[in-house]
mmCIF file of C-alpha atoms in Angstrom:
data_model
loop_
_atom_site.group_PDB
_atom_site.id
_atom_site.type_symbol
_atom_site.label_atom_id
_atom_site.label_comp_id
_atom_site.label_asym_id
_atom_site.label_seq_id
_atom_site.Cartn_x
_atom_site.Cartn_y
_atom_site.Cartn_z
ATOM 1 C CA MET A 13 -9.921 13.294 -13.187
ATOM 2 C CA ARG A 14 -7.039 11.563 -11.372
ATOM 3 C CA SER A 15 -8.910 8.288 -11.026
ATOM 4 C CA SER A 16 -10.206 8.140 -14.575
ATOM 5 C CA THR A 17 -6.804 9.042 -16.064
ATOM 6 C CA ARG A 18 -4.996 6.417 -14.086
ATOM 7 C CA LEU A 19 -7.537 3.710 -14.870
ATOM 8 C CA ILE A 20 -7.020 4.328 -18.580
ATOM 9 C CA THR A 21 -3.254 4.256 -18.113
ATOM 10 C CA VAL A 22 -3.189 1.066 -16.034
ATOM 11 C CA THR A 23 -5.648 -0.779 -18.243
ATOM 12 C CA ALA A 24 -3.910 0.239 -21.469
ATOM 13 C CA ALA A 25 -0.554 -0.807 -20.154
ATOM 14 C CA ALA A 26 -1.861 -4.234 -19.173
ATOM 15 C CA LEU A 27 -3.553 -4.823 -22.542
ATOM 16 C CA LEU A 28 -0.592 -3.769 -24.655
ATOM 17 C CA CYS A 29 2.051 -5.820 -22.874
ATOM 18 C CA ALA A 30 3.261 -8.730 -25.001
ATOM 19 C CA GLY A 31 5.962 -9.747 -22.560
ATOM 20 C CA ALA A 32 7.069 -9.049 -19.064
ATOM 21 C CA LEU A 33 7.848 -5.432 -18.388
ATOM 22 C CA SER A 34 10.626 -4.733 -15.955
ATOM 23 C CA ALA A 35 11.830 -2.150 -13.477
ATOM 24 C CA CYS A 36 14.835 -2.104 -11.227
ATOM 25 C CA GLY A 37 14.840 -1.420 -7.514
ATOM 26 C CA PRO A 38 16.993 -2.140 -4.512
ATOM 27 C CA ASP A 39 16.764 -5.575 -2.950
ATOM 28 C CA ASP A 40 15.574 -5.622 0.632
ATOM 29 C CA SER A 41 17.107 -7.655 3.413
ATOM 30 C CA GLY A 42 15.257 -9.850 5.849
ATOM 31 C CA GLN A 43 15.677 -11.690 9.149
ATOM 32 C CA ASP A 44 12.993 -14.277 9.701
ATOM 33 C CA GLY A 45 10.029 -13.679 7.439
ATOM 34 C CA GLY A 46 8.844 -12.996 3.933
ATOM 35 C CA LYS A 47 11.708 -14.878 2.267
ATOM 36 C CA SER A 48 9.777 -17.043 -0.205
ATOM 37 C CA ALA A 49 10.388 -16.657 -3.927
ATOM 38 C CA ALA A 50 7.816 -14.786 -5.929
ATOM 39 C CA PRO A 51 4.786 -17.024 -6.345
ATOM 40 C CA ALA A 52 3.622 -18.182 -9.764
ATOM 41 C CA ALA A 53 0.284 -16.450 -10.047
ATOM 42 C CA PRO A 54 -2.426 -18.434 -11.699
ATOM 43 C CA THR A 55 -4.983 -16.609 -13.768
ATOM 44 C CA THR A 56 -8.557 -17.266 -14.682
ATOM 45 C CA ALA A 57 -9.220 -18.268 -18.253
ATOM 46 C CA ALA A 58 -10.981 -15.683 -20.337
ATOM 47 C CA PRO A 59 -14.685 -16.249 -20.947
ATOM 48 C CA ALA A 60 -15.802 -16.495 -24.533
ATOM 49 C CA GLY A 61 -15.539 -13.083 -26.157
ATOM 50 C CA GLY A 62 -14.162 -11.503 -22.991
ATOM 51 C CA THR A 63 -10.978 -10.553 -21.183
ATOM 52 C CA ALA A 64 -9.238 -12.886 -18.768
ATOM 53 C CA GLY A 65 -10.290 -12.269 -15.220
ATOM 54 C CA PRO A 66 -7.979 -11.605 -12.238
ATOM 55 C CA THR A 67 -6.240 -14.242 -10.181
ATOM 56 C CA THR A 68 -8.610 -15.781 -7.649
ATOM 57 C CA GLY A 69 -8.057 -16.676 -4.031
ATOM 58 C CA ALA A 70 -7.000 -20.277 -4.659
ATOM 59 C CA ASP A 71 -3.329 -19.248 -4.273
ATOM 60 C CA GLN A 72 -3.848 -16.508 -1.715
ATOM 61 C CA GLY A 73 -1.811 -16.239 1.473
ATOM 62 C CA LYS A 74 1.594 -17.040 -0.056
ATOM 63 C CA ALA A 75 4.519 -15.087 1.276
ATOM 64 C CA VAL A 76 5.522 -11.892 -0.473
ATOM 65 C CA PRO A 77 9.172 -12.177 -1.550
ATOM 66 C CA ALA A 78 11.655 -10.383 0.674
ATOM 67 C CA LYS A 79 12.859 -8.120 -2.072
ATOM 68 C CA ALA A 80 9.350 -6.672 -2.591
ATOM 69 C CA TRP A 81 9.467 -4.712 0.697
ATOM 70 C CA ALA A 82 10.607 -1.103 0.872
ATOM 71 C CA ASP A 83 14.074 -0.458 2.214
ATOM 72 C CA THR A 84 13.598 1.059 5.627
ATOM 73 C CA LYS A 85 16.026 3.865 4.703
ATOM 74 C CA SER A 86 13.271 5.249 2.448
ATOM 75 C CA ILE A 87 10.629 5.140 5.215
ATOM 76 C CA PRO A 88 9.821 8.330 7.093
ATOM 77 C CA MET A 89 11.261 8.444 10.685
ATOM 78 C CA ASP A 90 13.916 5.826 9.906
ATOM 79 C CA GLU A 91 16.603 8.475 10.491
ATOM 80 C CA THR A 92 15.389 8.620 14.114
ATOM 81 C CA TYR A 93 14.240 5.032 14.660
ATOM 82 C CA HIS A 94 16.465 2.890 12.443
ATOM 83 C CA PHE A 95 13.587 0.504 11.749
ATOM 84 C CA ALA A 96 14.131 -3.221 11.563
ATOM 85 C CA PRO A 97 13.845 -4.636 8.023
ATOM 86 C CA LEU A 98 10.224 -4.990 6.914
ATOM 87 C CA ALA A 99 10.896 -8.417 5.325
ATOM 88 C CA ALA A 100 11.971 -9.737 8.731
ATOM 89 C CA ASN A 101 8.575 -8.826 10.159
ATOM 90 C CA ALA A 102 6.358 -9.756 7.232
ATOM 91 C CA LYS A 103 3.458 -12.157 7.700
ATOM 92 C CA PRO A 104 1.197 -13.543 4.968
ATOM 93 C CA VAL A 105 -2.464 -12.465 5.029
ATOM 94 C CA THR A 106 -4.830 -15.374 4.620
ATOM 95 C CA GLY A 107 -8.141 -13.699 5.415
ATOM 96 C CA PRO A 108 -9.583 -10.395 4.215
ATOM 97 C CA ILE A 109 -6.809 -7.877 3.751
ATOM 98 C CA GLY A 110 -7.049 -4.533 5.528
ATOM 99 C CA PHE A 111 -5.336 -1.233 4.898
ATOM 100 C CA LYS A 112 -4.515 1.170 7.679
ATOM 101 C CA GLY A 113 -5.907 4.207 5.895
ATOM 102 C CA MET A 114 -9.317 2.539 5.505
ATOM 103 C CA GLU A 115 -9.233 1.217 9.042
ATOM 104 C CA LEU A 116 -8.459 4.591 10.582
ATOM 105 C CA CYS A 117 -11.224 6.202 8.512
ATOM 106 C CA HIS A 118 -13.710 3.445 9.340
ATOM 107 C CA ALA A 119 -14.245 2.924 5.631
ATOM 108 C CA ALA A 120 -15.538 -0.366 4.168
ATOM 109 C CA PRO A 121 -14.527 -1.676 0.717
ATOM 110 C CA PRO A 122 -16.650 -0.137 -2.043
ATOM 111 C CA LYS A 123 -19.928 -2.003 -2.520
ATOM 112 C CA GLY A 124 -19.511 -4.763 -5.089
ATOM 113 C CA ASP A 125 -15.660 -4.795 -4.658
ATOM 114 C CA GLU A 126 -15.573 -6.712 -1.394
ATOM 115 C CA TYR A 127 -14.168 -9.868 -3.070
ATOM 116 C CA MET A 128 -11.082 -7.915 -4.082
ATOM 117 C CA TYR A 129 -10.097 -7.709 -0.422
ATOM 118 C CA THR A 130 -10.318 -11.471 0.156
ATOM 119 C CA ASP A 131 -8.752 -12.854 -3.030
ATOM 120 C CA GLY A 132 -5.250 -12.415 -4.454
ATOM 121 C CA ALA A 133 -2.104 -14.359 -5.289
ATOM 122 C CA ALA A 134 0.250 -13.112 -2.566
ATOM 123 C CA ARG A 135 -0.647 -10.788 0.265
ATOM 124 C CA ALA A 136 1.278 -9.791 3.399
ATOM 125 C CA LYS A 137 1.834 -7.132 6.055
ATOM 126 C CA ALA A 138 4.941 -5.959 7.846
ATOM 127 C CA ALA A 139 4.967 -3.548 10.808
ATOM 128 C CA VAL A 140 7.898 -1.996 12.643
ATOM 129 C CA GLY A 141 8.176 0.731 15.243
ATOM 130 C CA PHE A 142 7.147 1.461 18.809
ATOM 131 C CA GLY A 143 3.417 2.089 18.989
ATOM 132 C CA GLY A 144 1.580 4.576 21.182
ATOM 133 C CA ASP A 145 2.761 8.142 20.780
ATOM 134 C CA ARG A 146 5.861 6.997 18.900
ATOM 135 C CA TRP A 147 5.702 6.218 15.201
ATOM 136 C CA THR A 148 4.834 2.808 13.754
ATOM 137 C CA ALA A 149 5.426 2.011 10.084
ATOM 138 C CA GLN A 150 3.401 -0.700 8.306
ATOM 139 C CA GLN A 151 3.557 -1.777 4.694
ATOM 140 C CA THR A 152 0.815 -3.908 3.180
ATOM 141 C CA VAL A 153 1.404 -5.639 -0.173
ATOM 142 C CA ASP A 154 -1.360 -7.148 -2.308
ATOM 143 C CA PHE A 155 -0.274 -8.912 -5.493
ATOM 144 C CA TRP A 156 -3.008 -10.125 -7.818
ATOM 145 C CA GLY A 157 -0.898 -11.629 -10.610
ATOM 146 C CA ASP A 158 1.036 -10.837 -13.762
ATOM 147 C CA PRO A 159 -0.937 -8.224 -15.779
ATOM 148 C CA THR A 160 0.721 -9.378 -18.993
ATOM 149 C CA HIS A 161 -1.207 -12.668 -18.597
ATOM 150 C CA SER A 162 -4.468 -11.056 -17.497
ATOM 151 C CA SER A 163 -5.448 -7.427 -17.803
ATOM 152 C CA GLY A 164 -7.895 -8.111 -14.963
ATOM 153 C CA ASN A 165 -4.959 -8.276 -12.516
ATOM 154 C CA ALA A 166 -3.926 -4.689 -13.273
ATOM 155 C CA GLN A 167 -7.537 -3.500 -13.215
ATOM 156 C CA THR A 168 -8.156 -5.120 -9.828
ATOM 157 C CA ALA A 169 -4.988 -3.695 -8.329
ATOM 158 C CA TYR A 170 -6.010 -0.267 -9.589
ATOM 159 C CA ALA A 171 -9.515 -0.693 -8.156
ATOM 160 C CA ILE A 172 -8.083 -1.510 -4.710
ATOM 161 C CA GLU A 173 -5.705 1.456 -4.914
ATOM 162 C CA ARG A 174 -8.641 3.700 -5.809
ATOM 163 C CA GLY A 175 -10.666 2.282 -2.884
ATOM 164 C CA ILE A 176 -7.853 3.114 -0.438
ATOM 165 C CA THR A 177 -7.194 6.593 -1.772
ATOM 166 C CA GLU A 178 -10.843 7.537 -1.943
ATOM 167 C CA ALA A 179 -11.397 6.287 1.630
ATOM 168 C CA VAL A 180 -8.529 8.410 2.898
ATOM 169 C CA THR A 181 -9.471 11.466 0.839
ATOM 170 C CA ASN A 182 -13.023 11.309 2.158
ATOM 171 C CA CYS A 183 -12.036 10.293 5.711
ATOM 172 C CA ALA A 184 -14.118 13.058 7.370
ATOM 173 C CA ARG A 185 -17.295 11.479 5.980
ATOM 174 C CA THR A 186 -16.762 8.188 7.789
ATOM 175 C CA ALA A 187 -14.665 9.376 10.760
ATOM 176 C CA PRO A 188 -16.323 12.487 12.156
ATOM 177 C CA GLY A 189 -13.734 15.102 13.191
ATOM 178 C CA ALA A 190 -11.020 13.780 10.952
ATOM 179 C CA THR A 191 -8.948 16.132 8.851
ATOM 180 C CA VAL A 192 -7.157 15.251 5.631
ATOM 181 C CA LYS A 193 -4.425 16.967 3.647
ATOM 182 C CA VAL A 194 -3.577 15.262 0.323
ATOM 183 C CA THR A 195 0.060 16.083 -0.401
ATOM 184 C CA SER A 196 0.472 14.321 -3.767
ATOM 185 C CA ALA A 197 -0.380 16.050 -7.058
ATOM 186 C CA ALA A 198 -3.434 14.840 -8.986
ATOM 187 C CA ASP A 199 -1.218 13.453 -11.770
ATOM 188 C CA ALA A 200 1.442 11.933 -9.505
ATOM 189 C CA PRO A 201 2.098 8.179 -9.945
ATOM 190 C CA TYR A 202 1.487 7.731 -6.228
ATOM 191 C CA PHE A 203 -0.896 8.934 -3.533
ATOM 192 C CA ALA A 204 0.248 10.647 -0.336
ATOM 193 C CA ALA A 205 -1.826 12.244 2.408
ATOM 194 C CA THR A 206 -1.742 13.203 6.108
ATOM 195 C CA VAL A 207 -4.763 12.358 8.238
ATOM 196 C CA THR A 208 -5.613 13.234 11.862
ATOM 197 C CA ALA A 209 -8.540 11.383 13.413
ATOM 198 C CA PRO A 210 -10.047 11.516 16.912
ATOM 199 C CA GLN A 211 -10.132 8.087 18.626
ATOM 200 C CA PRO A 212 -12.852 6.674 20.899
ATOM 201 C CA ASP A 213 -10.662 7.070 23.972
ATOM 202 C CA GLY A 214 -10.170 10.758 23.367
ATOM 203 C CA SER A 215 -6.717 10.474 21.809
ATOM 204 C CA THR A 216 -5.816 11.614 18.295
ATOM 205 C CA ALA A 217 -4.167 9.458 15.641
ATOM 206 C CA THR A 218 -1.905 11.057 13.075
ATOM 207 C CA LEU A 219 -1.354 9.042 9.914
ATOM 208 C CA HIS A 220 0.955 9.652 6.985
ATOM 209 C CA GLU A 221 -0.377 7.505 4.107
ATOM 210 C CA TYR A 222 1.422 6.472 0.852
ATOM 211 C CA VAL A 223 -0.083 4.219 -1.838
ATOM 212 C CA VAL A 224 1.508 3.033 -5.063
ATOM 213 C CA LEU A 225 0.709 0.640 -7.910
ATOM 214 C CA GLY A 226 3.095 -1.756 -9.631
ATOM 215 C CA GLY A 227 1.526 -3.812 -12.420
ATOM 216 C CA GLY A 228 -0.694 -6.370 -10.750
ATOM 217 C CA ALA A 229 0.259 -5.227 -7.226
ATOM 218 C CA VAL A 230 -0.796 -2.441 -4.891
ATOM 219 C CA THR A 231 1.046 -1.462 -1.733
ATOM 220 C CA GLU A 232 0.291 0.868 1.149
ATOM 221 C CA LEU A 233 2.793 2.356 3.524
ATOM 222 C CA ALA A 234 1.166 3.785 6.671
ATOM 223 C CA VAL A 235 3.204 5.590 9.326
ATOM 224 C CA TRP A 236 1.190 6.663 12.353
ATOM 225 C CA ALA A 237 1.247 7.643 16.032
ATOM 226 C CA THR A 238 -1.493 8.167 18.602
ATOM 227 C CA ALA A 239 -1.171 10.914 21.236
ATOM 228 C CA LYS A 240 -3.389 12.208 23.996
ATOM 229 C CA ALA A 241 -5.898 14.902 22.995
ATOM 230 C CA GLY A 242 -4.087 18.158 22.460
ATOM 231 C CA ALA A 243 -0.662 16.525 22.415
ATOM 232 C CA GLN A 244 1.729 15.760 19.566
ATOM 233 C CA PRO A 245 3.530 12.504 18.854
ATOM 234 C CA LYS A 246 6.581 12.061 21.083
ATOM 235 C CA ASP A 247 9.061 12.401 18.189
ATOM 236 C CA ALA A 248 8.944 15.237 15.651
ATOM 237 C CA TRP A 249 8.036 14.084 12.133
ATOM 238 C CA LYS A 250 10.971 13.686 9.737
ATOM 239 C CA ALA A 251 10.398 12.411 6.200
ATOM 240 C CA PRO A 252 11.922 12.495 2.719
ATOM 241 C CA GLU A 253 9.818 14.134 -0.002
ATOM 242 C CA ASP A 254 6.733 12.121 -0.920
ATOM 243 C CA LYS A 255 8.150 11.155 -4.327
ATOM 244 C CA TYR A 256 11.247 9.574 -2.712
ATOM 245 C CA VAL A 257 9.057 7.555 -0.292
ATOM 246 C CA ALA A 258 6.962 6.398 -3.256
ATOM 247 C CA THR A 259 10.014 5.456 -5.318
ATOM 248 C CA GLY A 260 11.284 3.472 -2.344
ATOM 249 C CA MET A 261 8.062 1.475 -2.470
ATOM 250 C CA THR A 262 7.655 1.093 -6.240
ATOM 251 C CA ALA A 263 11.209 0.059 -7.162
ATOM 252 C CA PRO A 264 11.381 -3.083 -4.980
ATOM 253 C CA LEU A 265 7.783 -3.979 -5.830
ATOM 254 C CA CYS A 266 8.686 -3.975 -9.537
ATOM 255 C CA GLU A 267 11.881 -5.905 -8.821
ATOM 256 C CA ALA A 268 9.877 -8.660 -7.122
ATOM 257 C CA PHE A 269 6.811 -9.005 -9.333
ATOM 258 C CA PRO A 270 6.341 -9.406 -13.110
ATOM 259 C CA GLY A 271 4.536 -7.002 -15.378
ATOM 260 C CA CYS A 272 5.568 -3.833 -13.548
ATOM 261 C CA ARG A 273 7.076 -0.631 -14.790
#
């Protein structure tokens, strides 16, 4: 029900837009990466009698603008770690884009949707933290293009979001021994879940996953740590409510990219 409802909502929003929608969010700061202006996203002309398709990979790999990244103050564990700005650690993705939730769950892109993970107008990752049994935070941003110019951009972003959330929700099917607790409501405008998954070396990874949509963009925030079997991450988990983490992701995304609300 959640997937079908949100598909109708995203598609309808994209088709009805006659001009750029807008939303306000806090600007992010940066140090040495991700500072390019928002790229102009080309779109594919509509075939006869059809709807314009999504942006293709011709313009992929451009930097995501610095203001698109979540403010680290809204990221879980920042109170303890005081993370460096994500924009300062952002790197464009030029090959197939991966999402931590899918990686941890050993989930491949849905059959027939593989191209969605190799194309796109602007795609980047930024990771901060300490690794090992201390928490690492990574945000992945995938912008397909202005949905007011092509409804296909919003539809593709939604399909990628659905692929991530379904992979995480069904993690135990692809990662034996994994446990999943979805913490977001079915009708929430974001997805949040906690995953624990055994690793080949006998350790256990704990992942807190957040996914949001913003017009023609989808973004994942993954915060994880890996501890020895039977042990807990070194630092106790501290996080704002899921909705505040999601707002901290959505607001800057909509500030940076067109066609978002």
